[in-house]
PDB file of C-alpha atoms and ligand atoms in Angstrom:
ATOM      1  CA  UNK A  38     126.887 121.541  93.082  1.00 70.00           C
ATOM      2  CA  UNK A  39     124.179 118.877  93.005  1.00 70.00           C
ATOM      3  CA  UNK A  40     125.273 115.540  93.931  1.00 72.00           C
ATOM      4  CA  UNK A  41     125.748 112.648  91.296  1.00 77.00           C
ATOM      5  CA  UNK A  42     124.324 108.902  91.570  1.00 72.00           C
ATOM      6  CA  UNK A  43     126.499 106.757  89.817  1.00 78.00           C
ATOM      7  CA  UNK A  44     124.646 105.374  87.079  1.00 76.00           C
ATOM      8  CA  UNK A  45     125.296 101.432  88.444  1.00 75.00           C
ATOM      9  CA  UNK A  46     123.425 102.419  91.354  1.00 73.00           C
ATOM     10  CA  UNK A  47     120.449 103.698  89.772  1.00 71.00           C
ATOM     11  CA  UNK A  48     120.544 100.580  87.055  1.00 72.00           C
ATOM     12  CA  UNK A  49     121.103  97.914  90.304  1.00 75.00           C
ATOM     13  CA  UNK A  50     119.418  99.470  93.306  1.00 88.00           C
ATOM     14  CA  UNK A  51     116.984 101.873  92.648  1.00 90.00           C
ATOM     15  CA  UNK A  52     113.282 101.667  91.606  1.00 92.00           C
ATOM     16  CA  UNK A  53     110.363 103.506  90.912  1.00 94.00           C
ATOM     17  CA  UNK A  54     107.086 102.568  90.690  1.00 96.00           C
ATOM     18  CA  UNK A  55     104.506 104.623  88.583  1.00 95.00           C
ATOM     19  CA  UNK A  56     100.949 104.575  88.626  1.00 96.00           C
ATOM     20  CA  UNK A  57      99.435 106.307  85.126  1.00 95.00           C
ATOM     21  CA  UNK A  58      97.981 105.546  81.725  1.00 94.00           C
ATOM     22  CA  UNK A  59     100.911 103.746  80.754  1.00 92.00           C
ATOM     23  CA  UNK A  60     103.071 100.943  81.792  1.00 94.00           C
ATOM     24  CA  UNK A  61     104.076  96.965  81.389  1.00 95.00           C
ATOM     25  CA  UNK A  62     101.285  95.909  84.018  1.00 97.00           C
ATOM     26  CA  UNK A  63      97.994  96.445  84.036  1.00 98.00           C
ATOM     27  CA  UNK A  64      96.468  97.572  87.737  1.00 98.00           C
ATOM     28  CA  UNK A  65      93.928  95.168  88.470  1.00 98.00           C
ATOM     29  CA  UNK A  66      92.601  95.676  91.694  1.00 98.00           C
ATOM     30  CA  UNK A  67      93.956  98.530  94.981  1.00 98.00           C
ATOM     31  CA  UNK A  68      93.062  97.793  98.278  1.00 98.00           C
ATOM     32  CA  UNK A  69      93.766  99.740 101.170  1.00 98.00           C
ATOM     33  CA  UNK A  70      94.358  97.963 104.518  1.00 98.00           C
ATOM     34  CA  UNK A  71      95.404 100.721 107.051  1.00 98.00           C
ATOM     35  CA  UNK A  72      95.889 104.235 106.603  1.00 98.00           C
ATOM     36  CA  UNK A  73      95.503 106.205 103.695  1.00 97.00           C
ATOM     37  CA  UNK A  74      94.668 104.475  99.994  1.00 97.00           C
ATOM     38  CA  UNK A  75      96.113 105.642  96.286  1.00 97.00           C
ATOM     39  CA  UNK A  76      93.921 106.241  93.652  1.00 97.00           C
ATOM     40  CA  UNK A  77      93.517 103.500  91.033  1.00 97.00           C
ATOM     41  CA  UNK A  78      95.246 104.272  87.532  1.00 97.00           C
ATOM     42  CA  UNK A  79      94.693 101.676  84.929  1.00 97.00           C
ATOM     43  CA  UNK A  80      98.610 100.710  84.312  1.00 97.00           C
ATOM     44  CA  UNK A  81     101.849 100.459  86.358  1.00 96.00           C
ATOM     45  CA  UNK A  82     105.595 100.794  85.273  1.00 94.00           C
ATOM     46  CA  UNK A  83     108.811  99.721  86.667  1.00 92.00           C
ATOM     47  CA  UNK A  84     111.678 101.985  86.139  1.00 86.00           C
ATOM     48  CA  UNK A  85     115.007 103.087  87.772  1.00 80.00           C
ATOM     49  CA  UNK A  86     114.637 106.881  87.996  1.00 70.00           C
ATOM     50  CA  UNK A  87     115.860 107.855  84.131  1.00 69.00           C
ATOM     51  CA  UNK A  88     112.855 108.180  82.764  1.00 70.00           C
ATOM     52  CA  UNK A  89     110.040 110.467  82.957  1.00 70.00           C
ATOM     53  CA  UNK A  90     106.813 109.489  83.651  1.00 75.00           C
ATOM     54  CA  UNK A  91     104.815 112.564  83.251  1.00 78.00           C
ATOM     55  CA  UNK A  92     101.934 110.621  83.394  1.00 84.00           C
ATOM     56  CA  UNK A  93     101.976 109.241  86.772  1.00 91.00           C
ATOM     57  CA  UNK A  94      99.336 109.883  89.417  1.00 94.00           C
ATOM     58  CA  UNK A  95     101.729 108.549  91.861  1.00 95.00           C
ATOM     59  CA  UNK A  96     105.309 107.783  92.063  1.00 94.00           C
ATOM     60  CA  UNK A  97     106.425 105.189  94.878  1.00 96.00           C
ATOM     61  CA  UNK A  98     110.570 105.230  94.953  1.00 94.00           C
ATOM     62  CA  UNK A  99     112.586 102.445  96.737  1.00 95.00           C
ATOM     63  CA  UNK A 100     116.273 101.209  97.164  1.00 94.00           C
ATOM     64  CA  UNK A 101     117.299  97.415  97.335  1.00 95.00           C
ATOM     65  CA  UNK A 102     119.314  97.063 100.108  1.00 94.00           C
ATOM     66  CA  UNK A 103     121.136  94.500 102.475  1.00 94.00           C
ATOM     67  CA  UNK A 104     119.382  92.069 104.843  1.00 96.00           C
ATOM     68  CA  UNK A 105     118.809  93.732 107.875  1.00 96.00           C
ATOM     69  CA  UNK A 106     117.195  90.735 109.457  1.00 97.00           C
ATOM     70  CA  UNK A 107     118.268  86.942 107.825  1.00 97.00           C
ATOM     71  CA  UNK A 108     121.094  84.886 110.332  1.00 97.00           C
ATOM     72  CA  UNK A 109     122.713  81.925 108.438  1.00 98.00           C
ATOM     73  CA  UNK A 110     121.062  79.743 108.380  1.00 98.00           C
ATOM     74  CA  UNK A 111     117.877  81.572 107.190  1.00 98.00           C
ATOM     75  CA  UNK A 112     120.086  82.918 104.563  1.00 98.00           C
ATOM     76  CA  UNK A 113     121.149  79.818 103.225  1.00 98.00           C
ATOM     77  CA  UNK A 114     117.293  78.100 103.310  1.00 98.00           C
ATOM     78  CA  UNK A 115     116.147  81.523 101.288  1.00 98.00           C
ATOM     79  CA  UNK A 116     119.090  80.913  98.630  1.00 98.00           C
ATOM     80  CA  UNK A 117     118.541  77.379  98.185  1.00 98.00           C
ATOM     81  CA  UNK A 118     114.455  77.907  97.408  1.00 98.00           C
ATOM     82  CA  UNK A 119     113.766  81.473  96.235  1.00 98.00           C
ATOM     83  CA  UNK A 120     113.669  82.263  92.397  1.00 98.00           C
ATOM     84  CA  UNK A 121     114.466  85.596  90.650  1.00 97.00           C
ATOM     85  CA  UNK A 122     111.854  88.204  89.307  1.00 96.00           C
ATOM     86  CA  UNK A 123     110.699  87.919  85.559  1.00 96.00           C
ATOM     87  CA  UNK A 124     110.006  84.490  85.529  1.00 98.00           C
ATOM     88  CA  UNK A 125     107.764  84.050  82.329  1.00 97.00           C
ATOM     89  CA  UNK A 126     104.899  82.072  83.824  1.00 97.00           C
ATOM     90  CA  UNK A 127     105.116  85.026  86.848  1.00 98.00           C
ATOM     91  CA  UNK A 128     102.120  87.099  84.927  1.00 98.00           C
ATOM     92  CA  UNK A 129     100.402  88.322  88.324  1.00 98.00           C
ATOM     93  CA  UNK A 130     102.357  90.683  90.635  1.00 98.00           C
ATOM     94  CA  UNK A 131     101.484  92.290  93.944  1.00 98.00           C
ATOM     95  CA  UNK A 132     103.079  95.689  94.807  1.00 98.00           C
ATOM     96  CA  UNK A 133     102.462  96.151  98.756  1.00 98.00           C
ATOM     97  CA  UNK A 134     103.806  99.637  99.966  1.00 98.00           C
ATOM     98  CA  UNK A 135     104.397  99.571 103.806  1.00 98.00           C
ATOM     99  CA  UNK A 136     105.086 101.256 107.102  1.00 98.00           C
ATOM    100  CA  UNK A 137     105.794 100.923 110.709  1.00 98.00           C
ATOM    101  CA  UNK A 138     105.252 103.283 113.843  1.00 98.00           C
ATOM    102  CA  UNK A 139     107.834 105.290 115.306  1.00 98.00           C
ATOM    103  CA  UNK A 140     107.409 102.619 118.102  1.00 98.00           C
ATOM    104  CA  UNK A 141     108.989 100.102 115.366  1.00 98.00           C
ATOM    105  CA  UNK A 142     111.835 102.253 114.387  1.00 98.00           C
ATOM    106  CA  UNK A 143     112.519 103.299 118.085  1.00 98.00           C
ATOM    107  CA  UNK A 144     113.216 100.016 118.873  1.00 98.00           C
ATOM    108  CA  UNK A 145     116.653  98.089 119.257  1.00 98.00           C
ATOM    109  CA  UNK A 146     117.358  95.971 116.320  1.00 97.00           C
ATOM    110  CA  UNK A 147     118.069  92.908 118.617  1.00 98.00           C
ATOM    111  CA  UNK A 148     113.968  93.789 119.844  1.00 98.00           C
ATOM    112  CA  UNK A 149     112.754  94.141 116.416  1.00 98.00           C
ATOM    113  CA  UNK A 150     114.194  90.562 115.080  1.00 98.00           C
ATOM    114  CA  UNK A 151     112.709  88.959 118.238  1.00 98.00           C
ATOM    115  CA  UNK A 152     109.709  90.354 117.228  1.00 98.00           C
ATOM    116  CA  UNK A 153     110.038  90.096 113.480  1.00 98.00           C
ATOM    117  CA  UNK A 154     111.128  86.244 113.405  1.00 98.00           C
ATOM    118  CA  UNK A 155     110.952  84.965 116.884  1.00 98.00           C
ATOM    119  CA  UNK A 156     107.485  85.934 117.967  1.00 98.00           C
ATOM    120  CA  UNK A 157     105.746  86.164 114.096  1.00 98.00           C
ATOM    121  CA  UNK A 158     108.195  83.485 112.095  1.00 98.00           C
ATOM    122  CA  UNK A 159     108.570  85.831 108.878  1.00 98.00           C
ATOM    123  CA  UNK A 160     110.986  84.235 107.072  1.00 98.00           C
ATOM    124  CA  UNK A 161     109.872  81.061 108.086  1.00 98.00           C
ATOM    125  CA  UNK A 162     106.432  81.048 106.833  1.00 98.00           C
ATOM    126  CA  UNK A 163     107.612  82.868 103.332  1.00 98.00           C
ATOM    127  CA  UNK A 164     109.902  79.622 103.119  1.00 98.00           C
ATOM    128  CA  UNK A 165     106.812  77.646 102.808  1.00 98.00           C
ATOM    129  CA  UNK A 166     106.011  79.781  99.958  1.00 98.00           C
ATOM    130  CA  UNK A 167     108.850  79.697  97.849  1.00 98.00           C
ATOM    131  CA  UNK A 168     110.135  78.988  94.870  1.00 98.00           C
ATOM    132  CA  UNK A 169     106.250  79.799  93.921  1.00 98.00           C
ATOM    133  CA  UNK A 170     106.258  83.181  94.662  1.00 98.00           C
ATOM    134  CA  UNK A 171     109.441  85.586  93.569  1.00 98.00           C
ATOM    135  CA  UNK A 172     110.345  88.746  96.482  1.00 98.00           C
ATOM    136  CA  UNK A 173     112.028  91.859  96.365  1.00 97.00           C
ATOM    137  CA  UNK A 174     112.007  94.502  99.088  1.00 98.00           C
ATOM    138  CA  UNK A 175     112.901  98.273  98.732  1.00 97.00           C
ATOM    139  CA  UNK A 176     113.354 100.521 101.521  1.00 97.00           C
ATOM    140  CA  UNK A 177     112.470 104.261 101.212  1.00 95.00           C
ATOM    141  CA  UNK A 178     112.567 105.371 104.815  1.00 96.00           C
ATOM    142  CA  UNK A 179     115.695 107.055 104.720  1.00 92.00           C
ATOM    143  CA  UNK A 180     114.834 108.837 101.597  1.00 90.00           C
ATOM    144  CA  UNK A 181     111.881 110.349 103.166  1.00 89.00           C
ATOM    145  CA  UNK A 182     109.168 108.503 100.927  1.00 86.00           C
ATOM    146  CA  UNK A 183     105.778 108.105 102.058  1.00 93.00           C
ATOM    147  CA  UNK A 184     106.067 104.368 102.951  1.00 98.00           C
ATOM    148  CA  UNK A 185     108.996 102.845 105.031  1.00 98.00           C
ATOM    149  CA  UNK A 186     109.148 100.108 102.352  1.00 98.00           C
ATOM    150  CA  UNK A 187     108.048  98.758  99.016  1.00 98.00           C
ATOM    151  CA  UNK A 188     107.099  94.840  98.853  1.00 98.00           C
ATOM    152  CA  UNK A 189     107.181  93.300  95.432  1.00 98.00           C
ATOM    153  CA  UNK A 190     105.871  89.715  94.520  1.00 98.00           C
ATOM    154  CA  UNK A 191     106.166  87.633  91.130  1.00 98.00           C
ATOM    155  CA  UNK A 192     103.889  84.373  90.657  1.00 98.00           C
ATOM    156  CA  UNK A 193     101.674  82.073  88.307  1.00 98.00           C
ATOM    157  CA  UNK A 194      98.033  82.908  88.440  1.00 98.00           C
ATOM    158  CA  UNK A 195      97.538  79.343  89.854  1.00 98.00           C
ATOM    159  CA  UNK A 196      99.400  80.458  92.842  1.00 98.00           C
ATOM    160  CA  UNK A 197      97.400  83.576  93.599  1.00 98.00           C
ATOM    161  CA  UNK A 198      95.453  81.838  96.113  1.00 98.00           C
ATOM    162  CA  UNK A 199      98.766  81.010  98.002  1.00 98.00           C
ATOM    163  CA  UNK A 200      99.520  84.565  97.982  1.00 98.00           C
ATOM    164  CA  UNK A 201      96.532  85.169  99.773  1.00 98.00           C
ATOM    165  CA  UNK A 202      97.144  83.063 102.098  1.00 98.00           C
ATOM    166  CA  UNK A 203     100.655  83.983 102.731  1.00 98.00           C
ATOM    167  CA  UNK A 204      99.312  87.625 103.394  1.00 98.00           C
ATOM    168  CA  UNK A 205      96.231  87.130 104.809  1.00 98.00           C
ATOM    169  CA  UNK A 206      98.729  84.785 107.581  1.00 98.00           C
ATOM    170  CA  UNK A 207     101.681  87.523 107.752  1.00 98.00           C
ATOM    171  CA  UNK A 208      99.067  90.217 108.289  1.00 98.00           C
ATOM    172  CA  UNK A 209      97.579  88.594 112.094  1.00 98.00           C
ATOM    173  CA  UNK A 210     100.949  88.721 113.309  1.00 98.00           C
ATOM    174  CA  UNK A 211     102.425  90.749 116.016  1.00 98.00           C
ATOM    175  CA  UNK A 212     104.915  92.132 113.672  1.00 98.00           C
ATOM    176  CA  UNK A 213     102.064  93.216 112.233  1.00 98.00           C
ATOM    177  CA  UNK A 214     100.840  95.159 115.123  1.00 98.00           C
ATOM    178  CA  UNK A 215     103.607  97.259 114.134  1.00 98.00           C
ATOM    179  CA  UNK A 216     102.576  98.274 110.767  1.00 98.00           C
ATOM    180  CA  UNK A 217     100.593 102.139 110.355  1.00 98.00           C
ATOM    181  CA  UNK A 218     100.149 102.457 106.623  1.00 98.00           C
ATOM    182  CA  UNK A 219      99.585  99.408 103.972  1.00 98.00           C
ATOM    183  CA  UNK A 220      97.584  99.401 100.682  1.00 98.00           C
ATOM    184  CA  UNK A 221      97.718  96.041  98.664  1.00 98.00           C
ATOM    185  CA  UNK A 222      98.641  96.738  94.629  1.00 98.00           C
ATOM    186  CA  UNK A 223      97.485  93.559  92.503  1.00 98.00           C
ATOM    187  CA  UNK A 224      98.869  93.399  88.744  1.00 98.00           C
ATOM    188  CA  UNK A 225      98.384  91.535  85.626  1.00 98.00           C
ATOM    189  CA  UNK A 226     101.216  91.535  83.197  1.00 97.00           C
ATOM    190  CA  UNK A 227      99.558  93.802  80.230  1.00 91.00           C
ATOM    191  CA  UNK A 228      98.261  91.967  77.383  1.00 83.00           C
ATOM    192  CA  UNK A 229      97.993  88.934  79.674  1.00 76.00           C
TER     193      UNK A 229
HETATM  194  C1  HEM B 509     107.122  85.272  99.650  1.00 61.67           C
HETATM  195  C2  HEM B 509     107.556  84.907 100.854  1.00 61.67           C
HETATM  196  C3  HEM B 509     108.303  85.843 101.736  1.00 61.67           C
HETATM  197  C4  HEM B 509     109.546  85.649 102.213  1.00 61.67           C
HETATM  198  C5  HEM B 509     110.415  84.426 101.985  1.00 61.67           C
HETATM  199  C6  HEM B 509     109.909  86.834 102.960  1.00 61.67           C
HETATM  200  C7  HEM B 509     111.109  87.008 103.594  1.00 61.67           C
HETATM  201  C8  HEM B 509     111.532  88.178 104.155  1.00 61.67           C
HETATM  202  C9  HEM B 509     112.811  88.374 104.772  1.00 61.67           C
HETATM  203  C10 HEM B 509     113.898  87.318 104.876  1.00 61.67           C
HETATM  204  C11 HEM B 509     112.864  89.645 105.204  1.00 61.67           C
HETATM  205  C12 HEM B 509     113.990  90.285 106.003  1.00 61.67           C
HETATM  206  C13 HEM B 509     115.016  90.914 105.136  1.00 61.67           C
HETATM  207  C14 HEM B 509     116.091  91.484 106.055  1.00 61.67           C
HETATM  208  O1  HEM B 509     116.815  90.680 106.693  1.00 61.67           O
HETATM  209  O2  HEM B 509     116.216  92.726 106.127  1.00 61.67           O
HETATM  210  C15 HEM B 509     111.614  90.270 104.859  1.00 61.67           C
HETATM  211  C16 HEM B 509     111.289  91.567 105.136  1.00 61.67           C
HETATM  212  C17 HEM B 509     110.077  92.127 104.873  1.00 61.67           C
HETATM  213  N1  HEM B 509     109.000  91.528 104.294  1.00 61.67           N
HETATM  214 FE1  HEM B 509     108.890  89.593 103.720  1.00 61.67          FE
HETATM  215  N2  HEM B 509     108.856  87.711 102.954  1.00 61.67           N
HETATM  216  C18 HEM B 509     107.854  87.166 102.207  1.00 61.67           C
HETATM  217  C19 HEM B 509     106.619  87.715 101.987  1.00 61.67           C
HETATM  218  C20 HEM B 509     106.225  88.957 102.407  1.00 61.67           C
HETATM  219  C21 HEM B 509     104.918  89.537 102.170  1.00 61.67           C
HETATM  220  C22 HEM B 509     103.768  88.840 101.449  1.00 61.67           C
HETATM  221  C23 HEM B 509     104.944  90.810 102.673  1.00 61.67           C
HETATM  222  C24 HEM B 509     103.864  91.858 102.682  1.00 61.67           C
HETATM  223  C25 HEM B 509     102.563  91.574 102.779  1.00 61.67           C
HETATM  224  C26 HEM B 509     106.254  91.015 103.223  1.00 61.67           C
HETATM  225  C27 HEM B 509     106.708  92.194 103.785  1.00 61.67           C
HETATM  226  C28 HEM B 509     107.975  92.426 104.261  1.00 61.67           C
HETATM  227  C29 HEM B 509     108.411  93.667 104.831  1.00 61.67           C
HETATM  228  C30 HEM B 509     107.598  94.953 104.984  1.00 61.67           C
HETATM  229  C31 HEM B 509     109.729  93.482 105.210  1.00 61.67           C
HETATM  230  C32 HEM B 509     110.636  94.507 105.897  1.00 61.67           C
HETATM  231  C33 HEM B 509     110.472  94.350 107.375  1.00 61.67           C
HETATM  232  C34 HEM B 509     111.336  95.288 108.188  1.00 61.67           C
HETATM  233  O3  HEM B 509     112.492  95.526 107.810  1.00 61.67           O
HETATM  234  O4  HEM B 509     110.828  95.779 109.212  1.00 61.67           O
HETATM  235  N3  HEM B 509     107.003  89.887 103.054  1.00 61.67           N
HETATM  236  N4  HEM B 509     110.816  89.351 104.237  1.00 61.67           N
END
């Protein structure tokens, strides 16, 4: 018999991105920062697995999950300034599919924060960049996708340049080091 997902999981945890012809944001720009790149459709759409997108040149799946990483008091400083998705000035997104080496995922967890927050301050550089932009992360490692995770980002378009920044200071860290496969995914919302 073929398992079931309960349908709350799917609405509340589950994503999938699709790349085709069709979709609520418009692909603006793909670049490919290590490893190998994804073609460049003209739209992008959001779903939770129901539908089917028979469309899609590429399908990028991902589950919300809990904080791996965050003590306390990071928790509480990430609660107090971060803002949901959907925001309605939020037209410009940034989809950023990611991995890590096996020397990453080898590691002990207690190794990995160090790494992760003591030596390359992740959370507390994104801080400085909040409410502006909106987060999500999905994981897809343990369901075997072709990134370890999916990075999703919500902001104005005059905060694009603070994106950059954000990335461009995330991406010379030694957490970074870490990271095998990354292509950067910008969006417009469509008819924007
Ligand atoms: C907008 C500001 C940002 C904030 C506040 C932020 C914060 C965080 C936090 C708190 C976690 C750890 C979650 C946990 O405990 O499991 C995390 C994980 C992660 N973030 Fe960010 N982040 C930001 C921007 C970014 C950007 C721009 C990227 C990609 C370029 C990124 C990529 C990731 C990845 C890949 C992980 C998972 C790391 C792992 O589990 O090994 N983040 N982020």
């Amino acid at each position: 018999m073929k398992p079931t997902i309960s349908e709350q999981y799917l609405q509340n945890r589950y994503a999938v991105f699709n790349g085709g012809s069709t979709g609520e944001w418009a692909i603006q720009s793909i670049e490919t920062i290590t490893g190998q790149g994804l073609s460049k459709p003209a739209f992008l759409s959001k779903g939770n697995g129901h539908t089917d997108y028979k469309d899609a040149v590429w399908s990028l799946a991902g589950i919300a999950s809990n904080e791996r990483y965050v003590i306390t008091e990071e928790k509480q400083q990430l609660l107090q300034k971060q803002e949901g998705l959907g925001r309605k000035e939020a037209v410009c997104a940034a989809l950023i599919p990611i991995s890590k080496s096996d020397e990453w995922w080898l590691m002990p967890q207690d190794r990995r924060r160090k790494i992760f927050e003591e030596q390359s301050q992740h959370t507390q550089t994104g801080l400085q960049y909040l409410p502006a932009i909106a987060r999500k992360l999905y994981h897809c490692r343990d369901i075997g996708g072709e990134f370890d995770f999916l990075t999703w980002f919500e902001f104005a378009p005059e905060h694009k340049d603070r994106f950059d920044e954000l990335v461009y200071l995330l991406r010379k860290t030694e957490e970074w080091k870490y990271v095998t496969h990354e292509v950067d995914i910008r969006l417009m919302l469509a008819g924007k």
